[in-house]
Short mmCIF file of C-alpha atoms in Angstrom, two decimals:
data_model
loop_
_atom_site.label_atom_id
_atom_site.label_comp_id
_atom_site.label_asym_id
_atom_site.label_seq_id
_atom_site.Cartn_x
_atom_site.Cartn_y
_atom_site.Cartn_z
CA MET P 1 40.18 52.69 2.68
CA LYS P 2 36.29 51.67 2.12
CA ILE P 3 37.82 48.51 -0.24
CA HIS P 4 39.97 47.45 2.86
CA PHE P 5 36.74 47.71 5.30
CA ASN P 6 35.16 45.97 3.05
CA PHE P 7 37.47 42.96 2.87
CA SER P 8 38.46 43.28 6.32
CA ALA P 9 34.97 42.62 7.27
CA LEU P 10 34.13 39.66 4.79
CA PHE P 11 37.44 38.25 6.45
CA PHE P 12 35.68 38.50 10.00
CA ILE P 13 32.05 37.24 8.55
CA VAL P 14 33.95 34.04 7.29
CA LEU P 15 35.92 33.50 10.16
CA SER P 16 32.70 33.59 11.97
CA ILE P 17 30.96 31.17 10.04
CA ILE P 18 33.85 28.46 10.04
CA SER P 19 34.45 28.87 13.71
CA ARG P 20 30.81 28.17 14.40
CA GLN P 21 30.76 25.16 12.54
CA ALA P 22 34.00 23.93 14.09
CA SER P 23 32.20 24.98 17.72
CA ALA P 24 29.19 22.66 16.30
CA GLN P 25 31.62 19.41 15.95
CA LYS P 26 31.24 16.52 18.55
CA THR P 27 35.06 15.60 19.10
CA LEU P 28 34.59 11.74 19.33
CA THR P 29 37.36 9.58 21.32
CA LEU P 30 37.93 5.69 20.48
CA THR P 31 36.05 4.93 23.63
CA ASP P 32 32.95 7.23 22.65
CA CYS P 33 32.68 5.88 19.08
CA ILE P 34 32.97 2.14 20.24
CA LYS P 35 29.99 2.90 23.20
CA GLN P 36 27.62 4.60 20.31
CA ALA P 37 28.55 1.59 17.68
CA VAL P 38 27.86 -0.85 20.48
CA THR P 39 24.53 0.91 21.53
CA SER P 40 23.43 1.44 18.11
CA ASN P 41 24.58 -2.03 16.17
CA LEU P 42 21.75 -4.01 15.24
CA GLN P 43 23.15 -7.56 15.64
CA ILE P 44 23.94 -5.92 19.51
CA GLN P 45 20.29 -5.62 19.75
CA GLN P 46 19.41 -8.76 18.54
CA GLN P 47 21.94 -10.74 20.41
CA LEU P 48 20.95 -9.41 23.63
CA TYR P 49 17.45 -10.96 22.95
CA ALA P 50 19.07 -14.01 22.40
CA THR P 51 20.14 -13.57 25.70
CA GLN P 52 16.69 -12.78 26.73
CA THR P 53 15.21 -15.71 25.36
CA ALA P 54 17.98 -18.00 26.32
CA GLN P 55 17.15 -16.66 30.07
CA ALA P 56 13.60 -17.05 29.73
CA ASN P 57 14.23 -20.91 28.61
CA LYS P 58 16.14 -21.19 31.87
CA LEU P 59 13.24 -20.25 34.17
CA GLN P 60 10.92 -22.75 31.92
CA ALA P 61 13.58 -25.25 32.64
CA ASN P 62 14.18 -24.46 36.45
CA ALA P 63 10.09 -24.18 36.72
CA SER P 64 10.00 -27.82 34.64
CA ALA P 65 11.23 -29.63 38.51
CA LEU P 66 8.19 -28.02 40.04
CA PRO P 67 4.69 -29.45 40.54
CA SER P 68 2.06 -28.95 38.32
CA VAL P 69 -1.51 -27.91 39.38
CA ASN P 70 -4.67 -27.16 37.75
CA ALA P 71 -8.03 -26.59 38.12
CA TYR P 72 -11.14 -27.67 35.67
CA GLY P 73 -14.50 -27.36 35.28
CA THR P 74 -17.58 -28.47 33.24
CA HIS P 75 -21.03 -27.59 32.85
CA ASN P 76 -22.98 -30.29 30.50
CA TYR P 77 -26.46 -30.97 29.71
CA ASN P 78 -27.28 -35.07 29.47
CA PHE P 79 -29.81 -36.20 27.12
CA GLY P 80 -31.11 -40.16 26.39
CA GLN P 81 -30.79 -43.17 29.10
CA THR P 82 -27.20 -42.30 30.66
CA ILE P 83 -26.35 -42.91 34.21
CA ASP P 84 -26.21 -40.16 36.88
CA ARG P 85 -22.94 -40.49 38.19
CA PHE P 86 -24.13 -38.94 41.80
CA THR P 87 -27.17 -40.49 42.33
CA ASN P 88 -26.55 -43.67 40.68
CA GLN P 89 -29.75 -43.77 38.45
CA PHE P 90 -30.99 -43.64 34.96
CA ILE P 91 -31.90 -40.50 33.35
CA GLN P 92 -34.17 -40.77 30.35
CA GLY P 93 -36.18 -38.75 28.18
CA LYS P 94 -35.25 -35.64 29.39
CA ALA P 95 -32.12 -32.88 29.38
CA VAL P 96 -29.94 -33.08 32.76
CA GLN P 97 -27.92 -30.45 34.19
CA SER P 98 -24.48 -31.67 35.57
CA ASN P 99 -21.08 -29.51 36.69
CA ASN P 100 -17.94 -30.89 37.70
CA PHE P 101 -15.35 -29.26 39.64
CA TYR P 102 -11.46 -30.35 40.07
CA VAL P 103 -7.93 -29.42 41.02
CA GLN P 104 -5.77 -31.98 39.83
CA GLY P 105 -1.70 -31.88 40.26
CA ALA P 106 1.24 -33.99 38.92
CA TRP P 107 4.89 -33.79 39.98
CA THR P 108 7.66 -35.82 38.27
CA LEU P 109 9.47 -37.47 41.20
CA PHE P 110 12.30 -39.24 38.97
CA ALA P 111 12.81 -38.85 34.97
CA GLY P 112 15.80 -40.84 33.98
CA GLY P 113 17.51 -37.28 35.32
CA GLN P 114 16.42 -35.01 32.45
CA ASN P 115 14.83 -32.42 34.63
CA TYR P 116 18.22 -32.01 35.67
CA ASN P 117 19.98 -32.27 32.80
CA ASN P 118 17.49 -29.59 31.42
CA ILE P 119 18.31 -26.99 34.38
CA GLN P 120 22.07 -27.46 33.38
CA GLN P 121 21.79 -27.33 29.65
CA ALA P 122 19.87 -24.20 30.08
CA ASN P 123 21.99 -22.47 32.44
CA VAL P 124 24.92 -23.11 30.27
CA ASN P 125 23.01 -22.15 27.03
CA LEU P 126 22.52 -18.85 28.80
CA LEU P 127 26.50 -18.12 29.47
CA ALA P 128 26.85 -19.32 25.95
CA SER P 129 24.82 -16.86 24.69
CA ARG P 130 26.62 -14.13 26.63
CA TYR P 131 29.60 -15.05 25.52
CA ASP P 132 28.33 -14.68 22.20
CA TYR P 133 27.11 -11.23 22.66
CA ASP P 134 31.11 -10.54 23.87
CA ASN P 135 32.33 -11.78 20.95
CA LEU P 136 30.19 -9.72 19.02
CA ARG P 137 30.96 -6.85 20.76
CA ASN P 138 34.65 -7.47 20.33
CA THR P 139 34.77 -7.99 16.64
CA ILE P 140 32.76 -4.34 16.37
CA THR P 141 35.42 -3.18 19.39
CA GLN P 142 38.28 -4.03 16.24
CA ASN P 143 36.33 -2.95 13.35
CA VAL P 144 36.05 0.77 15.11
CA ALA P 145 39.48 0.89 16.22
CA GLN P 146 40.58 0.01 12.34
CA ASN P 147 38.12 2.64 11.20
CA TYR P 148 38.86 4.92 13.60
CA LEU P 149 42.73 4.44 13.16
CA GLN P 150 42.20 4.85 9.38
CA VAL P 151 40.47 7.70 9.72
CA LEU P 152 43.38 9.47 11.32
CA LEU P 153 45.96 8.35 8.95
CA ASN P 154 43.50 9.70 5.68
CA THR P 155 43.87 13.30 8.26
CA GLU P 156 47.42 13.32 8.69
CA VAL P 157 47.72 12.48 4.79
CA LEU P 158 45.63 15.32 3.33
CA LYS P 159 47.81 18.03 5.84
CA VAL P 160 50.84 16.52 3.94
CA THR P 161 49.03 16.69 0.79
CA LYS P 162 47.64 20.54 1.71
CA ASN P 163 51.19 21.67 3.31
CA GLN P 164 52.92 20.50 0.02
CA LEU P 165 50.26 22.67 -2.19
CA ALA P 166 51.18 25.46 0.15
CA GLN P 167 54.25 25.29 -0.24
CA THR P 168 54.32 24.74 -4.50
CA ILE P 169 52.33 27.73 -4.37
CA ILE P 170 54.99 30.41 -2.82
CA ASN P 171 57.46 28.23 -4.98
CA ILE P 172 55.33 29.51 -8.26
CA ASP P 173 55.34 33.29 -6.61
CA MET P 174 58.69 32.84 -6.40
CA VAL P 175 59.35 31.23 -9.91
CA THR P 176 56.98 33.85 -11.76
CA LYS P 177 59.47 36.74 -10.10
CA ARG P 178 62.31 35.01 -11.39
CA VAL P 179 60.48 34.45 -14.81
CA ASN P 180 60.05 38.17 -15.05
CA ALA P 181 63.38 39.20 -14.13
CA GLY P 182 65.06 36.92 -16.47
CA THR P 183 66.27 34.70 -14.47
CA ALA P 184 64.70 31.57 -14.75
CA PRO P 185 63.51 29.60 -17.69
CA GLN P 186 59.15 29.68 -18.77
CA LEU P 187 60.05 26.26 -18.49
CA ASP P 188 60.48 26.30 -14.44
CA LEU P 189 56.98 27.87 -14.25
CA LEU P 190 55.59 25.56 -16.63
CA THR P 191 56.75 22.44 -14.55
CA MET P 192 55.68 23.85 -11.28
CA GLN P 193 52.16 25.15 -12.39
CA ALA P 194 52.00 20.99 -13.43
CA GLN P 195 52.94 20.19 -10.19
CA LYS P 196 50.57 22.25 -8.59
CA ALA P 197 47.79 20.50 -10.76
CA ASN P 198 49.00 17.25 -9.43
CA GLU P 199 49.05 18.49 -5.81
CA GLU P 200 45.55 19.47 -5.90
CA LEU P 201 44.47 16.21 -7.78
CA ASN P 202 46.44 14.39 -4.57
CA MET P 203 44.79 16.83 -2.16
CA VAL P 204 40.98 15.49 -3.85
CA THR P 205 41.88 12.04 -3.84
CA ALA P 206 42.88 12.21 -0.10
CA GLU P 207 39.54 14.44 0.85
CA ASN P 208 37.96 11.95 -0.89
CA ASN P 209 39.57 8.58 1.15
CA TYR P 210 38.99 10.77 4.51
CA ALA P 211 35.29 11.18 3.78
CA LEU P 212 34.52 7.56 2.85
CA THR P 213 36.91 6.04 5.92
CA LEU P 214 34.86 8.87 7.88
CA LEU P 215 31.40 7.64 5.95
CA SER P 216 32.81 4.14 7.33
CA LEU P 217 33.13 4.73 10.83
CA MET P 218 30.18 6.63 10.97
CA GLN P 219 28.24 3.70 9.18
CA LEU P 220 29.24 1.32 12.01
CA MET P 221 28.23 4.03 14.82
CA ASN P 222 24.68 4.22 12.53
CA ILE P 223 25.03 8.42 12.46
CA ALA P 224 24.08 9.92 10.03
CA ASP P 225 25.64 13.12 9.57
CA THR P 226 28.79 13.24 9.13
CA GLN P 227 29.84 16.72 8.96
CA GLN P 228 29.03 17.20 12.67
CA ILE P 229 31.61 14.64 13.71
CA SER P 230 35.60 14.76 14.22
CA LEU P 231 37.97 12.29 15.88
CA ALA P 232 40.33 13.09 19.15
CA PRO P 233 43.66 11.97 17.93
CA ILE P 234 45.75 9.96 19.77
CA ALA P 235 47.17 11.27 23.26
CA ASN P 236 50.97 10.49 23.28
CA ILE P 237 51.25 8.29 20.18
CA ASP P 238 55.18 9.01 20.45
CA SER P 239 55.59 7.70 23.62
CA TYR P 240 52.89 4.39 22.31
CA LEU P 241 55.59 4.00 19.78
CA LEU P 242 58.59 4.32 21.94
CA ASN P 243 57.14 1.87 24.35
CA ILE P 244 58.25 -1.57 23.00
CA THR P 245 58.05 -4.67 24.76
CA PRO P 246 59.04 -8.34 24.11
CA ILE P 247 55.66 -10.42 23.09
CA ASN P 248 55.78 -14.07 23.20
CA THR P 249 53.08 -15.74 21.09
CA THR P 250 52.34 -18.60 23.58
CA ASP P 251 52.46 -16.79 26.40
CA ILE P 252 49.66 -14.31 25.12
CA TYR P 253 48.05 -17.55 23.11
CA ILE P 254 47.54 -18.91 27.12
CA GLU P 255 46.48 -16.18 28.61
CA ALA P 256 43.73 -15.17 26.05
CA LYS P 257 42.12 -18.80 25.72
CA LYS P 258 41.17 -18.03 29.61
CA SER P 259 39.35 -15.19 28.40
CA ARG P 260 38.90 -14.53 25.01
CA PRO P 261 35.18 -14.81 24.45
CA GLU P 262 34.64 -16.87 21.36
CA ILE P 263 36.90 -19.57 23.27
CA VAL P 264 34.53 -19.15 26.51
CA SER P 265 31.49 -19.54 24.26
CA VAL P 266 32.56 -22.70 22.05
CA GLU P 267 33.73 -24.64 25.33
CA THR P 268 30.35 -23.33 27.22
CA LYS P 269 28.43 -24.80 23.93
CA LEU P 270 30.08 -28.09 24.23
CA ARG P 271 29.14 -28.34 28.04
CA SER P 272 25.65 -27.57 26.35
CA ALA P 273 25.89 -30.59 24.43
CA LEU P 274 27.29 -33.01 26.88
CA PHE P 275 23.50 -32.29 29.17
CA ALA P 276 21.43 -33.05 26.34
CA ARG P 277 23.05 -36.07 25.74
CA ARG P 278 22.13 -37.08 29.17
CA ASN P 279 18.82 -35.57 28.44
CA VAL P 280 18.16 -38.01 26.28
CA GLN P 281 19.61 -40.81 27.26
CA GLY P 282 17.84 -40.43 30.36
CA ALA P 283 14.31 -40.79 28.19
CA ALA P 284 15.18 -45.16 28.29
CA LEU P 285 14.98 -45.00 32.06
CA PRO P 286 11.55 -44.98 33.82
CA THR P 287 9.50 -42.26 34.85
CA LEU P 288 7.17 -42.00 38.15
CA THR P 289 5.08 -39.13 39.05
CA PHE P 290 2.64 -38.37 41.70
CA ASN P 291 -0.70 -37.75 41.46
CA ALA P 292 -3.26 -35.96 43.17
CA SER P 293 -6.78 -34.59 43.27
CA VAL P 294 -9.81 -33.11 44.68
CA GLY P 295 -13.71 -32.66 43.06
CA THR P 296 -16.95 -32.18 43.66
CA GLY P 297 -19.70 -31.93 41.28
CA TYR P 298 -23.83 -31.06 40.81
CA SER P 299 -26.59 -32.92 39.67
CA GLY P 300 -30.41 -31.52 38.38
CA GLN P 301 -31.04 -35.28 38.44
CA SER P 302 -30.18 -35.29 42.73
CA LYS P 303 -33.73 -34.68 44.58
CA GLN P 304 -34.22 -34.61 48.62
CA ILE P 305 -37.61 -34.70 50.09
CA VAL P 306 -40.10 -31.44 50.83
CA GLY P 307 -42.28 -31.63 54.39
CA SER P 308 -43.51 -34.57 55.78
CA PRO P 309 -44.60 -37.94 53.19
CA THR P 310 -48.59 -39.15 53.96
CA VAL P 311 -49.27 -42.73 53.90
CA SER P 312 -51.24 -43.00 50.86
CA GLY P 313 -52.33 -46.78 50.88
CA ALA P 314 -50.49 -49.68 51.56
CA ASN P 315 -48.99 -53.00 49.03
CA LEU P 316 -49.07 -56.63 49.56
CA SER P 317 -45.67 -57.25 49.98
CA GLY P 318 -46.34 -61.23 51.12
CA TYR P 319 -47.10 -63.62 53.43
CA ALA P 320 -46.21 -64.57 56.99
CA GLU P 321 -45.66 -68.24 58.29
CA PHE P 322 -47.03 -68.73 62.07
CA VAL P 323 -47.88 -71.54 63.86
CA ASN P 324 -51.42 -71.50 66.07
CA PRO P 325 -50.44 -72.50 69.28
CA LEU P 326 -54.01 -74.28 69.97
CA ASN P 327 -54.02 -76.82 67.33
CA ASN P 328 -50.24 -76.12 65.37
CA GLU P 329 -51.81 -75.54 62.64
CA VAL P 330 -49.57 -73.49 60.37
CA ILE P 331 -51.32 -70.41 59.11
CA GLN P 332 -50.75 -67.81 56.21
CA ALA P 333 -51.13 -64.23 56.95
CA PRO P 334 -50.57 -61.53 54.12
CA THR P 335 -48.07 -58.91 54.82
CA TYR P 336 -48.24 -55.05 53.14
CA THR P 337 -45.82 -52.41 52.82
CA PRO P 338 -47.42 -48.61 53.39
CA THR P 339 -46.83 -46.41 49.97
CA PHE P 340 -46.34 -42.65 51.30
CA ASN P 341 -46.62 -39.43 48.85
CA TYR P 342 -44.27 -36.79 49.38
CA ASP P 343 -43.22 -33.43 47.82
CA THR P 344 -39.19 -33.47 46.04
CA ARG P 345 -37.41 -31.00 44.83
CA THR P 346 -33.96 -30.55 43.07
CA THR P 347 -30.78 -30.46 45.87
CA PRO P 348 -29.44 -27.23 46.44
CA PHE P 349 -26.29 -26.60 44.16
CA ASN P 350 -23.91 -25.76 47.51
CA THR P 351 -25.40 -28.37 49.59
CA GLN P 352 -24.29 -30.51 46.62
CA ILE P 353 -21.23 -29.00 45.98
CA LYS P 354 -20.02 -29.48 50.06
CA LYS P 355 -21.87 -33.31 49.90
CA ASN P 356 -20.02 -34.79 46.59
CA ILE P 357 -16.35 -33.46 47.64
CA ASN P 358 -13.97 -36.41 46.80
CA GLN P 359 -10.00 -36.55 46.86
CA SER P 360 -7.53 -39.39 45.16
CA ILE P 361 -4.19 -39.74 45.58
CA GLY P 362 -1.35 -42.28 43.56
CA PHE P 363 1.70 -42.68 41.61
CA SER P 364 1.95 -43.44 38.39
CA LEU P 365 4.98 -45.45 36.80
CA GLN P 366 5.94 -45.57 32.77
CA VAL P 367 8.60 -47.91 31.87
CA PRO P 368 9.39 -47.52 28.21
CA ILE P 369 10.06 -51.00 26.35
CA PHE P 370 10.19 -50.00 23.22
CA ASN P 371 9.25 -46.91 20.91
CA ASN P 372 10.47 -47.45 17.37
CA LEU P 373 14.19 -46.62 17.84
CA ARG P 374 13.26 -42.84 18.94
CA THR P 375 15.16 -42.98 21.47
CA HIS P 376 18.00 -44.81 20.12
CA THR P 377 18.28 -42.41 17.89
CA ALA P 378 17.99 -39.07 19.55
CA VAL P 379 21.22 -40.43 21.68
CA GLN P 380 23.31 -41.21 18.54
CA ARG P 381 22.49 -37.66 17.06
CA ALA P 382 23.24 -36.03 20.30
CA HIS P 383 26.61 -38.09 20.42
CA ILE P 384 27.15 -36.83 17.14
CA ASN P 385 26.28 -32.98 17.92
CA GLU P 386 28.55 -33.29 21.43
CA GLN P 387 31.44 -34.47 18.44
CA ILE P 388 30.87 -31.93 16.22
CA ALA P 389 30.91 -29.08 18.99
CA GLN P 390 34.17 -30.87 20.17
CA ILE P 391 35.33 -30.23 16.99
CA ASN P 392 34.65 -26.70 17.04
CA VAL P 393 36.40 -26.10 20.31
CA ASN P 394 39.14 -27.38 18.61
CA THR P 395 38.79 -25.02 15.57
CA ALA P 396 38.61 -22.46 18.07
CA HIS P 397 41.67 -22.98 19.88
CA GLN P 398 43.92 -23.38 16.42
CA GLN P 399 42.43 -20.30 14.78
CA LEU P 400 43.14 -18.24 17.74
CA TYR P 401 46.86 -19.23 17.97
CA LYS P 402 46.84 -19.01 14.04
CA THR P 403 45.59 -15.33 14.61
CA ILE P 404 47.51 -13.76 17.49
CA GLN P 405 50.49 -15.65 15.92
CA GLN P 406 49.78 -13.63 12.29
CA ALA P 407 49.15 -10.75 14.87
CA VAL P 408 51.93 -10.75 16.63
CA MET P 409 54.37 -11.64 13.09
CA GLU P 410 52.82 -7.94 11.36
CA MET P 411 53.34 -6.32 14.41
CA ASN P 412 56.50 -6.77 14.28
CA ALA P 413 57.15 -6.17 10.84
CA ALA P 414 55.23 -3.09 11.05
CA ASN P 415 57.59 -2.09 13.50
CA ASN P 416 60.51 -2.40 11.26
CA LYS P 417 58.77 -0.76 8.67
CA LEU P 418 58.27 2.42 11.21
CA ASN P 419 61.70 2.18 11.92
CA ALA P 420 62.73 1.98 8.23
CA THR P 421 60.36 4.78 6.87
CA ALA P 422 61.27 6.95 10.01
CA GLN P 423 64.85 6.61 8.52
CA VAL P 424 64.00 7.57 5.45
CA LEU P 425 61.66 10.84 6.26
CA ASN P 426 64.50 11.84 8.51
CA THR P 427 66.67 11.54 5.37
CA GLN P 428 64.37 13.37 2.75
CA LYS P 429 63.49 16.38 5.27
CA GLU P 430 67.65 16.67 5.45
CA THR P 431 67.66 16.67 1.38
CA TYR P 432 64.95 18.56 0.92
CA THR P 433 66.10 21.51 3.15
CA GLN P 434 69.13 21.16 1.09
CA ALA P 435 67.43 21.73 -2.10
CA THR P 436 65.26 24.34 -0.70
CA LYS P 437 67.96 26.34 -0.23
CA ARG P 438 69.59 26.05 -3.42
CA HIS P 439 66.23 26.54 -4.98
CA THR P 440 65.90 29.65 -3.11
CA VAL P 441 69.47 31.33 -4.74
CA GLY P 442 68.93 29.66 -7.74
CA LEU P 443 71.48 26.88 -7.87
CA LEU P 444 68.87 24.47 -8.61
CA ASN P 445 66.33 24.19 -11.52
CA SER P 446 62.26 23.48 -10.53
CA MET P 447 62.47 20.15 -12.04
CA ASP P 448 64.94 18.70 -9.78
CA TYR P 449 63.94 20.63 -7.07
CA LEU P 450 60.49 18.83 -7.37
CA LYS P 451 62.00 15.79 -7.49
CA PHE P 452 62.95 16.70 -3.76
CA LYS P 453 59.83 17.90 -3.17
CA THR P 454 57.75 14.88 -4.28
CA SER P 455 60.38 12.25 -2.33
CA LEU P 456 59.85 13.98 0.67
CA ALA P 457 55.67 14.24 0.21
CA LYS P 458 56.45 10.06 -0.40
CA ALA P 459 58.35 9.64 2.78
CA GLU P 460 55.89 11.28 5.08
CA ALA P 461 52.79 9.89 3.05
CA ASP P 462 54.77 6.75 4.32
CA TYR P 463 55.53 7.27 7.60
CA ALA P 464 52.17 8.20 8.34
CA GLN P 465 50.89 4.89 7.09
CA SER P 466 53.63 2.84 8.89
CA LYS P 467 52.95 4.73 12.10
CA TYR P 468 49.31 4.02 12.33
CA GLU P 469 49.62 0.55 11.05
CA TYR P 470 51.99 -0.25 13.62
CA VAL P 471 49.80 1.42 16.31
CA PHE P 472 46.37 -0.76 15.18
CA LYS P 473 48.69 -3.69 15.22
CA LYS P 474 50.01 -3.63 18.29
CA THR P 475 46.75 -2.63 19.76
CA LEU P 476 45.53 -5.23 18.29
CA VAL P 477 47.52 -7.78 20.61
CA GLN P 478 47.20 -6.01 23.42
CA PHE P 479 43.69 -6.51 22.70
CA TYR P 480 44.04 -10.35 22.41
CA ALA P 481 45.82 -10.10 25.78
CA THR P 482 43.76 -8.06 27.92
CA ASN P 483 40.22 -8.11 25.85
CA LYS P 484 40.69 -4.61 25.80
CA ILE P 485 41.38 -1.84 23.56
CA GLU P 486 43.31 1.24 25.20
CA LEU P 487 44.69 4.23 23.01
#
């Protein structure tokens, strides 16, 4: 009684540990896996940065059509014989401070349409970057769905191998009793034991395949601990398999090319190449720019009088002639100019800044005449790039049609294979049931019985594989038609 209690206690402890491990696992649906993969994928993050760069380029292109305004300031010391621009006097033998302050603006009024084409190209480049993101997301979604279904397939195959092994263990117990009773030869028991070893190997192989495919899925999602993850099975998979609607390749292609990001992306890049060509063509046209500026300055040479001047003397400035009215004699009399002494000081900074304000407005016109064929060769390169972009569009359309055509054909083939394996499975189940009955009563030896058992195991594995293969192929076709994966 004590031994029974210990084994019971051990059983409940193990069961409790298994239950806690199972409850700790997180069950993920296909939608959860896709969201996790898209969120954590480094290529997706890189493409998001590329989209942000395209957004910044668009902002810059729009701002290029606006005027540019800049403020400038200088602080200089002039030495030697120079002319002060504010006093128009020569400066010699001493250092004179000068300052200049001005605000200058320029606005390109016409540049051959280059600003417009730059803006349009930046707009379509941003759209193309977003479509590239959607295309990358679709690729990741497709890979996740394929790996997800592969994990479910290997889960089912593992279940089949475990069931086969469990049945073989039961059969070994039954055959052992027969051998001990002398109603069955020792060869039957050895055959069953060999079958058990093979099925144990099959189970180990199935476990390894399951672990590897689960690891591949977890790596797509950047999840390190695969022990904490389990996958939700597909709900209503039987009704999904039975829901078969006629599919036309051309109809799917017509709808797909309107929304598939890989198509819209290359078409958008073709428009970008068109605007790029128009942009370089505009470089051959004149450029008209409006300019305006306002400025002021300061000079240490500028002086102002302090106080009242005093007469210090006179300087002979010349002679004045006049006629004596008495005798009409011409008399020359000297004339003098008074000289003054006065004190000066440098004109204050604020006074000069207010006094020396100056403004200017004007237009500048640049007409390209010859620039070493740079514009000509740039136009040629842009035209070639446009032709390459057109080829990329045609290639993308051809590839999409071929991919859809192949996907539809593979889906139909998978459906035919599913129907065939379903019939084989039903037949093998019935055959195995009859063989089990005969083997139980001793009318069928173990070697022949194992042939039926092995055939059933193969039929179950083939059906599981064809079932998930058809689910994936059908989902893939729907993905091309609707741009969504729904299971």
